[in-house]
Coordinates of C-alpha atoms and ligand atoms in Angstrom, one line a residue:
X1 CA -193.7 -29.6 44.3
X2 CA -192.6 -33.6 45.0
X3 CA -191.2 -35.6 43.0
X4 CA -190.4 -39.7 42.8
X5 CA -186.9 -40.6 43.3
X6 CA -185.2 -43.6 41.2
X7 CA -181.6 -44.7 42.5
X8 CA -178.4 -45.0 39.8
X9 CA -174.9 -46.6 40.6
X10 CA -171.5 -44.9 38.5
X11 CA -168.4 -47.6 39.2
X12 CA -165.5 -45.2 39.0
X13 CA -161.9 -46.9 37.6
X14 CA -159.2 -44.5 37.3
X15 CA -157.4 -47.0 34.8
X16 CA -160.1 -48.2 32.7
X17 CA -159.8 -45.9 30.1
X18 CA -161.0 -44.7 26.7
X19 CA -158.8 -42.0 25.2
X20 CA -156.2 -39.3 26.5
X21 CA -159.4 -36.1 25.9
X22 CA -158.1 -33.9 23.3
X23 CA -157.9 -30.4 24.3
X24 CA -159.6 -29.4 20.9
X25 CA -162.8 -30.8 21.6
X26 CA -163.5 -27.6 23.3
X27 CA -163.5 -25.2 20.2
X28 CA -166.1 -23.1 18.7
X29 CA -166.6 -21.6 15.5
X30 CA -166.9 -17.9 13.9
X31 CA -168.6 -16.9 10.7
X32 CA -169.1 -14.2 8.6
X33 CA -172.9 -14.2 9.1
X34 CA -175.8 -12.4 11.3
X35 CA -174.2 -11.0 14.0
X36 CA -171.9 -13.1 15.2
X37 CA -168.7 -10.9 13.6
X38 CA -169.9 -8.0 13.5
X39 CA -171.9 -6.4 16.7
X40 CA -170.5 -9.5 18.2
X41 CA -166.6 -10.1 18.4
X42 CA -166.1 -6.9 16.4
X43 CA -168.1 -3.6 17.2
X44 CA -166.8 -0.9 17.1
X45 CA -170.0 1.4 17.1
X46 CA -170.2 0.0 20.3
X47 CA -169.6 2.4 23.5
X48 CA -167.7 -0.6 25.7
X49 CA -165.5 -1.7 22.2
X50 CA -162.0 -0.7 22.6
X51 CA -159.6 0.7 19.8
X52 CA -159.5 -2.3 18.3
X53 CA -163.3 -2.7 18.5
X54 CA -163.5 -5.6 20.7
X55 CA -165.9 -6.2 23.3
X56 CA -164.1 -6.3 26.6
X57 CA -167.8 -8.0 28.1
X58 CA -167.9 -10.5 25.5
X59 CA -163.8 -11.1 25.3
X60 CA -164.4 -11.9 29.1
X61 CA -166.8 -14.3 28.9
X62 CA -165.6 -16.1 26.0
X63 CA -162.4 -16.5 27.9
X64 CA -164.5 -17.9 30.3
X65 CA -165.6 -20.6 28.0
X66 CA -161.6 -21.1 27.7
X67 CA -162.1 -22.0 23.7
X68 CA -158.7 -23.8 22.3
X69 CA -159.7 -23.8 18.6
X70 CA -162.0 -21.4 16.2
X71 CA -163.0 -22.4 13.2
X72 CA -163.4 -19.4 10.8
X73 CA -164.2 -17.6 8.6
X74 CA -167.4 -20.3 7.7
X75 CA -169.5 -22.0 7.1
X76 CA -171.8 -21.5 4.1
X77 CA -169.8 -18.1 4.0
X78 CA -166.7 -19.2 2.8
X79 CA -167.5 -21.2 -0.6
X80 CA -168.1 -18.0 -1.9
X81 CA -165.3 -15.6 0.1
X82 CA -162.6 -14.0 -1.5
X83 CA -159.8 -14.2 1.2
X84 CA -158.1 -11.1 -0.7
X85 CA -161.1 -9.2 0.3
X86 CA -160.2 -8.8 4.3
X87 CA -156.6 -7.5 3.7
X88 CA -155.3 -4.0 3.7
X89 CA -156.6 -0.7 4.4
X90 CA -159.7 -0.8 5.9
X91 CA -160.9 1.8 3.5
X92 CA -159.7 -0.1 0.5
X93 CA -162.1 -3.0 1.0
X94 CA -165.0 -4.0 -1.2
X95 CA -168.2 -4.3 0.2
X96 CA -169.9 -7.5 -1.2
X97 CA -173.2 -9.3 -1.3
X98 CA -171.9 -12.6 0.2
X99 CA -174.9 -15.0 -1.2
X100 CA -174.4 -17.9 1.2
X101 CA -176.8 -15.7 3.7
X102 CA -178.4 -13.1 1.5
X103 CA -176.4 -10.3 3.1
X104 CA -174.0 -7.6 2.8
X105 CA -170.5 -7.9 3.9
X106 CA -168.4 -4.7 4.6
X107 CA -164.6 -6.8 5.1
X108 CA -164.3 -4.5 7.9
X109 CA -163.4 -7.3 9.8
X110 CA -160.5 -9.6 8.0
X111 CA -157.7 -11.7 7.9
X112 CA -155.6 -9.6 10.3
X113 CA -158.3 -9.0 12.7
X114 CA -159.5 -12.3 13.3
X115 CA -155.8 -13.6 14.2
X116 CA -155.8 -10.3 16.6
X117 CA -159.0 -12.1 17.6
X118 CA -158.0 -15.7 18.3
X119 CA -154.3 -13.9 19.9
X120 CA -155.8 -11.9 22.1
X121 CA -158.7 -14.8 23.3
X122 CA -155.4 -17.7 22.8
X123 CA -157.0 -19.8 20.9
X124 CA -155.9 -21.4 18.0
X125 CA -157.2 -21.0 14.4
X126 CA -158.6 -23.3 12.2
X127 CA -159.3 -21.7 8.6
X128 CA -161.8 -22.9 5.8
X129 CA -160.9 -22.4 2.5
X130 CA -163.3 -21.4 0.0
X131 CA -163.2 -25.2 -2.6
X132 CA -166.6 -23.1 -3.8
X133 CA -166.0 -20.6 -5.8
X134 CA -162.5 -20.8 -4.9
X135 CA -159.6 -22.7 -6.8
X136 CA -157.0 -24.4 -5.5
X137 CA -154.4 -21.7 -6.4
X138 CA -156.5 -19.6 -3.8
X139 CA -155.9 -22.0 -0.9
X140 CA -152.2 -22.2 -2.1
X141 CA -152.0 -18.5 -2.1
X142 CA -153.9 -18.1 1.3
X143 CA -151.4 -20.8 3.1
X144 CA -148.6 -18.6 1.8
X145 CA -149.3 -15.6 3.0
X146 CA -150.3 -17.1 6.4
X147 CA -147.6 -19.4 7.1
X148 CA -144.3 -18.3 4.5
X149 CA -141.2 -16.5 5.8
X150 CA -141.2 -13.4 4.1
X151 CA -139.8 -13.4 0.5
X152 CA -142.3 -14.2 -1.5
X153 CA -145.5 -12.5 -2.9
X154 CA -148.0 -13.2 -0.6
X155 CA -145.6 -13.2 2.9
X156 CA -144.0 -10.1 1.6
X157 CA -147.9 -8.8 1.7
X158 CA -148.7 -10.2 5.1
X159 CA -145.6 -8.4 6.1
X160 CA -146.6 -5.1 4.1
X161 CA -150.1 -5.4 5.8
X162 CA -148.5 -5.4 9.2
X163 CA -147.3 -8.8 9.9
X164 CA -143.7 -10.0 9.4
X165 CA -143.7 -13.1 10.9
X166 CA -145.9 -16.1 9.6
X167 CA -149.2 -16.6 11.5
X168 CA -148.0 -21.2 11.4
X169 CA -151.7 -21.7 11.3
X170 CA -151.8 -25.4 11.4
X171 CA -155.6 -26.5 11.1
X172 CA -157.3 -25.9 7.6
X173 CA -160.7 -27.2 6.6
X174 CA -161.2 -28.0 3.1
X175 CA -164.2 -26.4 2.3
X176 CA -167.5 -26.5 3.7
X177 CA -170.6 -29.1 3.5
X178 CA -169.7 -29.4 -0.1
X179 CA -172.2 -32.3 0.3
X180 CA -175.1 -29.6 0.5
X181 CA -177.2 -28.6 -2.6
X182 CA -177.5 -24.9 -1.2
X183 CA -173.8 -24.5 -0.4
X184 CA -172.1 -22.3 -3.2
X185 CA -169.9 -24.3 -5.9
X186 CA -171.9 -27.9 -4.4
X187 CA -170.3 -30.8 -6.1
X188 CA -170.8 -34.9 -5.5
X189 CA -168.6 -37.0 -3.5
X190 CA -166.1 -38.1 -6.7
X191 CA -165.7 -34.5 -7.6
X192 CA -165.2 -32.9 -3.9
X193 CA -162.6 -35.5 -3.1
X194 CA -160.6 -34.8 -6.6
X195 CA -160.7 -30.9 -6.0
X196 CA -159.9 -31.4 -2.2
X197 CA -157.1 -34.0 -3.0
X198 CA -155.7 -31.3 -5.3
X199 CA -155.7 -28.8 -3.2
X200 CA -154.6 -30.8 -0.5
X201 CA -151.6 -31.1 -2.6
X202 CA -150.7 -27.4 -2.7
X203 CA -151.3 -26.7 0.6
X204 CA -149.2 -29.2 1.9
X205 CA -146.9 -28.1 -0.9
X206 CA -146.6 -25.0 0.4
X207 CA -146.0 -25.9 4.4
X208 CA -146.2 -29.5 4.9
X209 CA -146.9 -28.5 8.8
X210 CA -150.1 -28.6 8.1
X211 CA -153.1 -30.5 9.3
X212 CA -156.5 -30.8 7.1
X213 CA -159.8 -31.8 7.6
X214 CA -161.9 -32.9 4.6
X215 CA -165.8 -32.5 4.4
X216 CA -168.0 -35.0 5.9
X217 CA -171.7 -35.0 5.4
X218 CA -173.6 -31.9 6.7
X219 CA -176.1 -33.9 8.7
X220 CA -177.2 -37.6 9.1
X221 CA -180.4 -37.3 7.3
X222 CA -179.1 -36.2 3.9
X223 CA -179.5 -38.8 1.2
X224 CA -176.3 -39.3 0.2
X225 CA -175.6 -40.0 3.8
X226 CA -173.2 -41.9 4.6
X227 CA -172.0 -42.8 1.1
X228 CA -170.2 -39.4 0.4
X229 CA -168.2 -40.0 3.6
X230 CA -167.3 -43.2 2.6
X231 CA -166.4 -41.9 -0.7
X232 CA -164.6 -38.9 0.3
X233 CA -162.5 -41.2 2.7
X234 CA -161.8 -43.9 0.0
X235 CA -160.8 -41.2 -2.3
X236 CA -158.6 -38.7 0.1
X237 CA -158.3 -40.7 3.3
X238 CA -154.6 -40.8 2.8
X239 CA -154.5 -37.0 2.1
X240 CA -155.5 -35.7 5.7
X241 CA -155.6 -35.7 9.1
X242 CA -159.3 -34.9 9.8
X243 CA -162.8 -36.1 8.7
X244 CA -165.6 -33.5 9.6
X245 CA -169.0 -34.1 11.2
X246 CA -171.7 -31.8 11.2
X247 CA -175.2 -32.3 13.2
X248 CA -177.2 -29.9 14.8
X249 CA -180.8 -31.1 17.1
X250 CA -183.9 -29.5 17.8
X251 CA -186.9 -30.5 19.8
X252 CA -188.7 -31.8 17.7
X253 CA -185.8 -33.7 16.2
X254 CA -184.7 -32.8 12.6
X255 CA -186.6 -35.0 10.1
X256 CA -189.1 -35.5 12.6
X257 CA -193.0 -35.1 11.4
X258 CA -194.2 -35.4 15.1
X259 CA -194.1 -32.1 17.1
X260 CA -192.0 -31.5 20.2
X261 CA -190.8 -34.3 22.4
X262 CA -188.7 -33.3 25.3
X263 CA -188.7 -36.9 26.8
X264 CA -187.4 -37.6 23.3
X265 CA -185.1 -34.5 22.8
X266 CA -183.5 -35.3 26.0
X267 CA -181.9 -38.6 25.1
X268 CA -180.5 -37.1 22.0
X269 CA -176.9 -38.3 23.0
X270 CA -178.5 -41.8 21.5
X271 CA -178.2 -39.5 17.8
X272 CA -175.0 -38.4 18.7
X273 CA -173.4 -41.7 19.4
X274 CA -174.6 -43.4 16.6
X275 CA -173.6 -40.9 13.8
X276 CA -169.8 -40.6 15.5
X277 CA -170.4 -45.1 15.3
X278 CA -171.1 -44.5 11.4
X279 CA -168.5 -42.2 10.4
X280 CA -165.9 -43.8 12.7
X281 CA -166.8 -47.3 10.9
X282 CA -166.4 -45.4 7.4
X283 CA -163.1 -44.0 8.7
X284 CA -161.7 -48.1 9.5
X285 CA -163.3 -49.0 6.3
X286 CA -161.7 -46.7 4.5
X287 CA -158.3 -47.3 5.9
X288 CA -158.7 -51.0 5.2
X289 CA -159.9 -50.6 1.9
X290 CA -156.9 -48.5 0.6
X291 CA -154.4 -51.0 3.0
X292 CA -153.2 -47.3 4.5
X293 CA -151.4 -46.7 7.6
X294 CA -153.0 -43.2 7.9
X295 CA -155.1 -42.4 11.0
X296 CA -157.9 -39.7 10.5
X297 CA -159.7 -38.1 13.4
X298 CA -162.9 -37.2 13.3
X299 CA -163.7 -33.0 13.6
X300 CA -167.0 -32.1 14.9
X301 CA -166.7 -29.1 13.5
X302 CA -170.3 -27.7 13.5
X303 CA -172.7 -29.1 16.6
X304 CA -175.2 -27.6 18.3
X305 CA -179.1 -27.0 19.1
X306 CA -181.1 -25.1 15.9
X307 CA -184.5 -25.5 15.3
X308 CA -186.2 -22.2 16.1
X309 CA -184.8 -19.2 14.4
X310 CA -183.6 -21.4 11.0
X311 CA -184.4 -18.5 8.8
X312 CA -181.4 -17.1 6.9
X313 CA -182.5 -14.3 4.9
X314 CA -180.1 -11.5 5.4
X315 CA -182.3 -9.2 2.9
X316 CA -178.5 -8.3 1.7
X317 CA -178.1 -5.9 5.1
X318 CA -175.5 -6.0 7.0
X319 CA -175.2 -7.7 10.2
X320 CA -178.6 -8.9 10.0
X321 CA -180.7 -10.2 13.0
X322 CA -180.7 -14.4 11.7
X323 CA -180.2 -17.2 13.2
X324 CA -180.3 -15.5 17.0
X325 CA -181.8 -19.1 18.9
X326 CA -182.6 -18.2 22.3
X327 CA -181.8 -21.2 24.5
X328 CA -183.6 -23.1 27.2
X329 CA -182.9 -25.8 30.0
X330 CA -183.7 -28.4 28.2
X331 CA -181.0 -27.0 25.8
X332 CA -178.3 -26.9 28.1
X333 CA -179.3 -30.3 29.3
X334 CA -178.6 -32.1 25.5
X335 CA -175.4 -29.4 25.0
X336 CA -173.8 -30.8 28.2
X337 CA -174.7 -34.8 26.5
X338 CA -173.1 -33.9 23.6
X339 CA -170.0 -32.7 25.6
X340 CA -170.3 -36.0 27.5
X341 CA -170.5 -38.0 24.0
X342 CA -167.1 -36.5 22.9
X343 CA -165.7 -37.8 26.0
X344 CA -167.3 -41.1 25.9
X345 CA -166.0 -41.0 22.1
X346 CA -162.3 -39.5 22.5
X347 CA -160.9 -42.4 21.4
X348 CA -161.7 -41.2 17.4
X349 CA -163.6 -37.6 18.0
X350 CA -160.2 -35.7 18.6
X351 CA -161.8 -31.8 17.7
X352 CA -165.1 -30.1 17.8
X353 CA -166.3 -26.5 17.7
X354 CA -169.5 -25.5 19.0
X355 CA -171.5 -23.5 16.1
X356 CA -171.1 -20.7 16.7
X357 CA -169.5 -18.5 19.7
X358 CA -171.7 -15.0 19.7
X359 CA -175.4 -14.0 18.6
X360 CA -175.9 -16.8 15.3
X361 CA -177.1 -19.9 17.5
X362 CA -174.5 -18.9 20.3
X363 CA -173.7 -19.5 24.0
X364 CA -173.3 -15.4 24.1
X365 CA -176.1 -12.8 22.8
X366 CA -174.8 -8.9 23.0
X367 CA -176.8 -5.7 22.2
X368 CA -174.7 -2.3 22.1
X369 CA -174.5 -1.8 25.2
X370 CA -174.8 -5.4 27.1
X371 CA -174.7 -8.8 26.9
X372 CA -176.0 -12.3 28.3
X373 CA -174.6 -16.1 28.8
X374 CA -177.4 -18.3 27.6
X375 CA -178.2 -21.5 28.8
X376 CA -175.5 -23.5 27.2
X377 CA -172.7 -21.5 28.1
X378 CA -173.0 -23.4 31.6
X379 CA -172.3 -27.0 30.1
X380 CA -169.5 -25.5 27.4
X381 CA -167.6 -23.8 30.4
X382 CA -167.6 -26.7 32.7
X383 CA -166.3 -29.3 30.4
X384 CA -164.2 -27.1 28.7
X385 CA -162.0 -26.1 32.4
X386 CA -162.5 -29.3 34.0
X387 CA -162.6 -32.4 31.6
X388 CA -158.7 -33.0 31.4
X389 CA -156.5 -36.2 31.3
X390 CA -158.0 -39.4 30.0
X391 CA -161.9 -40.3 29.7
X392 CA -163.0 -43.1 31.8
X393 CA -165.1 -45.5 30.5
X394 CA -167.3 -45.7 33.5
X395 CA -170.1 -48.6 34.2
X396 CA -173.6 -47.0 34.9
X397 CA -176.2 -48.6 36.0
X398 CA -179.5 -46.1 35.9
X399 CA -183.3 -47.2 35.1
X400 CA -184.4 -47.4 31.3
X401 CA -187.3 -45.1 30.1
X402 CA -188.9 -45.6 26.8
X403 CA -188.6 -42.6 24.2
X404 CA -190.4 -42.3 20.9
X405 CA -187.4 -41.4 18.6
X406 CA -184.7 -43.3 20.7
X407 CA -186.2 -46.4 22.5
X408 CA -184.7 -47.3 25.7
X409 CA -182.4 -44.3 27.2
X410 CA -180.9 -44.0 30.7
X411 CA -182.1 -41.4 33.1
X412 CA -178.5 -40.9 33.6
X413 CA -176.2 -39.3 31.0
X414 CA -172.2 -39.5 32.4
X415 CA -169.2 -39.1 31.6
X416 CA -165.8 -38.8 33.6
X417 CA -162.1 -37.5 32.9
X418 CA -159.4 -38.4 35.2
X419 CA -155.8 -36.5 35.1
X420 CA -153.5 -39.0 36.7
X421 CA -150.8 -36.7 37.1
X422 CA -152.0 -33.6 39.2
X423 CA -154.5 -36.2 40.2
X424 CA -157.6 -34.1 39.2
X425 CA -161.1 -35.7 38.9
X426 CA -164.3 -34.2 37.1
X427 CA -167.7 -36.0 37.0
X428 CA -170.2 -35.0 34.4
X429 CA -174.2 -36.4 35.3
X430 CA -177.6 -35.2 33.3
X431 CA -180.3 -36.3 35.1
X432 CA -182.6 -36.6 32.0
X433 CA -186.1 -37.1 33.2
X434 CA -188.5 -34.1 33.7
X435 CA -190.1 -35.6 37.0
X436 CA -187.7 -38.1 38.8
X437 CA -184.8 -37.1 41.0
X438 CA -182.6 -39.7 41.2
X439 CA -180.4 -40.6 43.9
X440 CA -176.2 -41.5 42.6
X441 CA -174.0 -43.9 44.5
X442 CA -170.5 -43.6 43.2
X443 CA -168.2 -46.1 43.8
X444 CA -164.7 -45.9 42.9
X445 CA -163.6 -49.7 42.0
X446 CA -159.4 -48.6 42.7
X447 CA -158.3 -45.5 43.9
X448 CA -160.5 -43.6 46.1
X449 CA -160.6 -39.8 46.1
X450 CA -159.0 -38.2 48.7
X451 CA -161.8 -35.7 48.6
X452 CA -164.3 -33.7 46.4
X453 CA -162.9 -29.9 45.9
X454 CA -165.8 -28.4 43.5
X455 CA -169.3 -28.9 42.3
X456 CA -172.1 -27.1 40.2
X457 CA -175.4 -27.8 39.2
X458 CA -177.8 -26.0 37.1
X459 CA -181.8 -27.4 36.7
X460 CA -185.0 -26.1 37.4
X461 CA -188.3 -27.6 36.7
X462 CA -189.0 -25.7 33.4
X463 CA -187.5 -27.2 30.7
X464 CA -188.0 -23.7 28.8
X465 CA -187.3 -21.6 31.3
X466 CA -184.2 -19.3 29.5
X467 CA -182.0 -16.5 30.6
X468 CA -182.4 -13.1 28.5
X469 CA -180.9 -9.2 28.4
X470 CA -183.7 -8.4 31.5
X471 CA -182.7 -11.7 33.0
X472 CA -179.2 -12.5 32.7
X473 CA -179.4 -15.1 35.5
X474 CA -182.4 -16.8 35.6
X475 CA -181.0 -20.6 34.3
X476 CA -176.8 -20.9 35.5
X477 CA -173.9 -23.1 37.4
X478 CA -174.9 -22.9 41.0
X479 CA -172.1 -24.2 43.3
X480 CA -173.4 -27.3 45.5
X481 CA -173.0 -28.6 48.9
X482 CA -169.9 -31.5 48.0
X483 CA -171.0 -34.7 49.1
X484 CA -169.6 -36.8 51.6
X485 CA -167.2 -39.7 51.1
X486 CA -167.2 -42.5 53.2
X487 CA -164.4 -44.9 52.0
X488 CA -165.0 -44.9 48.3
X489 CA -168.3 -44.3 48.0
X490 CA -170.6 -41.2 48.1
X491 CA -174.0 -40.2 47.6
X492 CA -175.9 -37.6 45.6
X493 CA -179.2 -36.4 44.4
X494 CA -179.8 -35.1 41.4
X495 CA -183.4 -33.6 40.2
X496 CA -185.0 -33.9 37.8
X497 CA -184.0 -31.7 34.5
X498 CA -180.9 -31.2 36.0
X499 CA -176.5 -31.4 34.6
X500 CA -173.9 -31.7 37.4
X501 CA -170.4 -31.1 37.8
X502 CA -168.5 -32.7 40.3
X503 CA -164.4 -32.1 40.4
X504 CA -162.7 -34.6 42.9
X505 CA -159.0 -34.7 43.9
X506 CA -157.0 -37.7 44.1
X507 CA -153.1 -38.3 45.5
X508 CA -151.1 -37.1 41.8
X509 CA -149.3 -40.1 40.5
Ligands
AHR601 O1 -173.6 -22.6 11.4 C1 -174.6 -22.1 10.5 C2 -174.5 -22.9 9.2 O2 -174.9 -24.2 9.3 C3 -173.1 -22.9 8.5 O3 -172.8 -21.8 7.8 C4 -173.2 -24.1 7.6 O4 -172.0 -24.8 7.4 C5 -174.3 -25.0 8.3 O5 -175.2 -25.5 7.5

């Protein structure tokens, strides 16, 4: 097949940045729900789990993603969790209908486990307390026992369970999209902030170490969009560290009445950008409005692609098969935009966890006895290993295309990170149209690269062509011919429906 080629320029300035990138922008997320727990992380039934009943496979290739935070233990889960429930004996705890996802939860896997879990994958943890059904004497009580010295009730009961020292966990969300009428215990923006403040209050109480994230709207077309942010900030800006964002896309686009749109679908980084815009401006206003000195971060802490498999009906088993999104190209491509936007946007996006890590609309599907990367592991793993140092704010210069939902996009997503001091460079391009190659110059305005030391590239000219259990490796990273340099400027062709990572090395400062 032949296709057109359009030309693009990237100018490349090793000092013009954005942000230092914030390791935590390269998190992911763990719930009680589906199978993303259990006969995913945990599965024991399983004949490759070992003792603990981890999954060597999947272990392995979520290292591989090199997560550095996990949100957990939800989600819709949590606002009606009883942390209690996942202590102790194994055979001492309850089974429970947890309602968020009409299933059945067995607390097999708990408290204990999951900071085996995030230990043994070294990752750091970033627990949701229940502001549902939960009080705030809960989240006081759950802080204790994670993060007291022994001598009190609850650390002398972490000790007693098998764990002397405190765990320190230092990221806690308060509560989950407690902006959403199906979310268990919803409340309105005024009441949220006044439970979350109190609680808040007793968390920090009990170890003021402590960072929080307060709830931010669970998507950008609710209606009380983006007046509960602004509420919540105004109310409890002063009272944490974090503001959460969630959004997940689809093709079509949520709140779309048109059908599919891939031209559409893959400028979707337009959607991302503007909702980070809107929350960051509620985050200034906020601050100015109180006269506060306090900074808040913004914590993506649920993005991804869901559209297909939006079902959640557990039918109260356990473990249920919901939620299980097969992914595509055209997938990977907007998963690998998003990355890019958190770099374009470190400057106030400072974490963000992929939803979710294995099985429930996950870079990982497992079966008993196997397992597969989907599409979107590609993107997730590159960024993750590679963007380091400071994002550059780079000057692109790419043809416009015309897009129903979006208007004018670029053919050419990028993104750069630069690590002045071991003098690493990493180059990030989507090549977003479905029939155009298009040829790159790169020009580096200051310091040229001594050389480039890596690249991938994964496209295809099926924007739903997916991998799967009988084949693992039809869409993945392929390594690339590097191109040349010639003084500070190199050349390279991208196709059409294609991401690329290029990694170049530069004399360390
Ligand atoms: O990640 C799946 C669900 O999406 C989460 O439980 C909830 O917070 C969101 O609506």
């Amino acid at each position: 097949m032949t296709h057109s080629t359009a030309a693009a320029t990237v100018s490349i300035h090793t000092q013009r940045l954005i942000s230092e990138i914030s390791p935590l922008l390269f998190g992911g997320f763990a719930e009680h729900m589906g199978r993303c727990i259990y006969e995913g992380i945990y599965d024991p039934a399983s004949p490759l789990a070992d003792q603990r009943g981890f999954r060597p496979d999947v272990m392995k290739a979520l290292k591989e993603i090199n997560y550095r935070i996990m949100r957990y233990p939800g989600g819709n889960f949590v606002s009606g969790h009883r942390w209690q429930d996942g202590i102790g004996p194994k055979s001492e705890r309850p089974r429970r209908r947890a309602l968020a996802w009409r299933s059945t939860e067995t607390n097999q896997f708990g408290l204990h486990e999951f900071m085996d879990f995030a230990e043994e994958l070294g990752t750091l943890p970033m627990w949701a307390v229940n502001l549902g059904t939960g009080s705030i004497q809960d989240a006081a009580d759950l802080v204790e026992y994670m993060n007291l010295p022994t001598g009190t009730h609850f650390s002398d009961l972490r000790a007693k369970n098998g764990h002397a020292d405190p765990y320190g966990v230092k990221y806690w969300c308060l509560g989950n999209e407690m902006d959403g009428p199906w979310q268990i215990g919803h409340l309105d923006a005024p009441s949220y902030a006044d439970k979350a403040v109190e609680a808040a209050k007793l968390m920090k109480w009990m170890d003021p170490s402590i960072k929080l994230i307060a709830c931010g709207s669970s998507n950008s077309g609710m209606p009380t969009y983006p007046d509960w942010d602004r509420t919540v900030l105004e109310r409890m800006g002063d009272h944490i560290d974090y503001f959460s964002m969630h959004y997940y896309v689809g093709n079509p686009a949520m709140n779309s009445s048109d059908g599919p749109d891939t031209d559409s679908y893959l400028a979707s980084s337009a959607q991302f950008e503007s909702q980070t815009d809107t929350i960051a401006a509620a985050i200034r206003l906020a601050k100015a409005k109180n006269r506060s000195k306090k900074d808040v971060g913004i914590c993506w802490d649920e993005w991804n692609v869901w559209y297909r498999e939006v079902g959640g009906d557990g039918a109260w088993s356990e473990a249920p098969h919901i939620l299980e999104e097969v992914y595509n190209l055209e997938d990977a491509l907007v998963v690998a935009q998003w990355l890019s936007t958190f770099l374009r946007k470190a400057d106030v996006i400072k974490i963000a966890c992929i939803a979710q890590i294995v099985n429930v609309i996950a870079p990982i599907m497992t079966k008993q006895d196997a397992m597969f990367r989907q599409t979107i592991f590609y993107p997730l793993m590159m960024f993750s290993n590679h963007a380091s140092g400071d994002s550059l704010d780079l000057l692109v210069k790419a043809p416009i295309h015309d897009t129903r939902l979006y208007g004018g996009a670029a053919q050419l997503d990028a993104s750069a990170s630069f690590d002045a001091a071991s003098g690493k460079g990493a180059l990030f391009l989507v090549n977003r149209s479905q029939t155009e190659s298009l040829t790159v110059t790169l020009k580096w305005e200051d310091l040229a690269p001594q050389g480039f030391t890596q690249g991938w590239q994964m496209g295809g000219h099926d924007p739903k062509a997916h991998n799967s259990f009988e084949s693992p490796d039809a869409v993945t990273a392929h390594e690339i011919a590097l191109p040349t340099l010639d003084g500070k400027v190199a050349t390279l062709v991208l196709p059409p429906l294609s991401f690329t990572t290029l990694l170049s090395s530069h004399a360390p400062a």
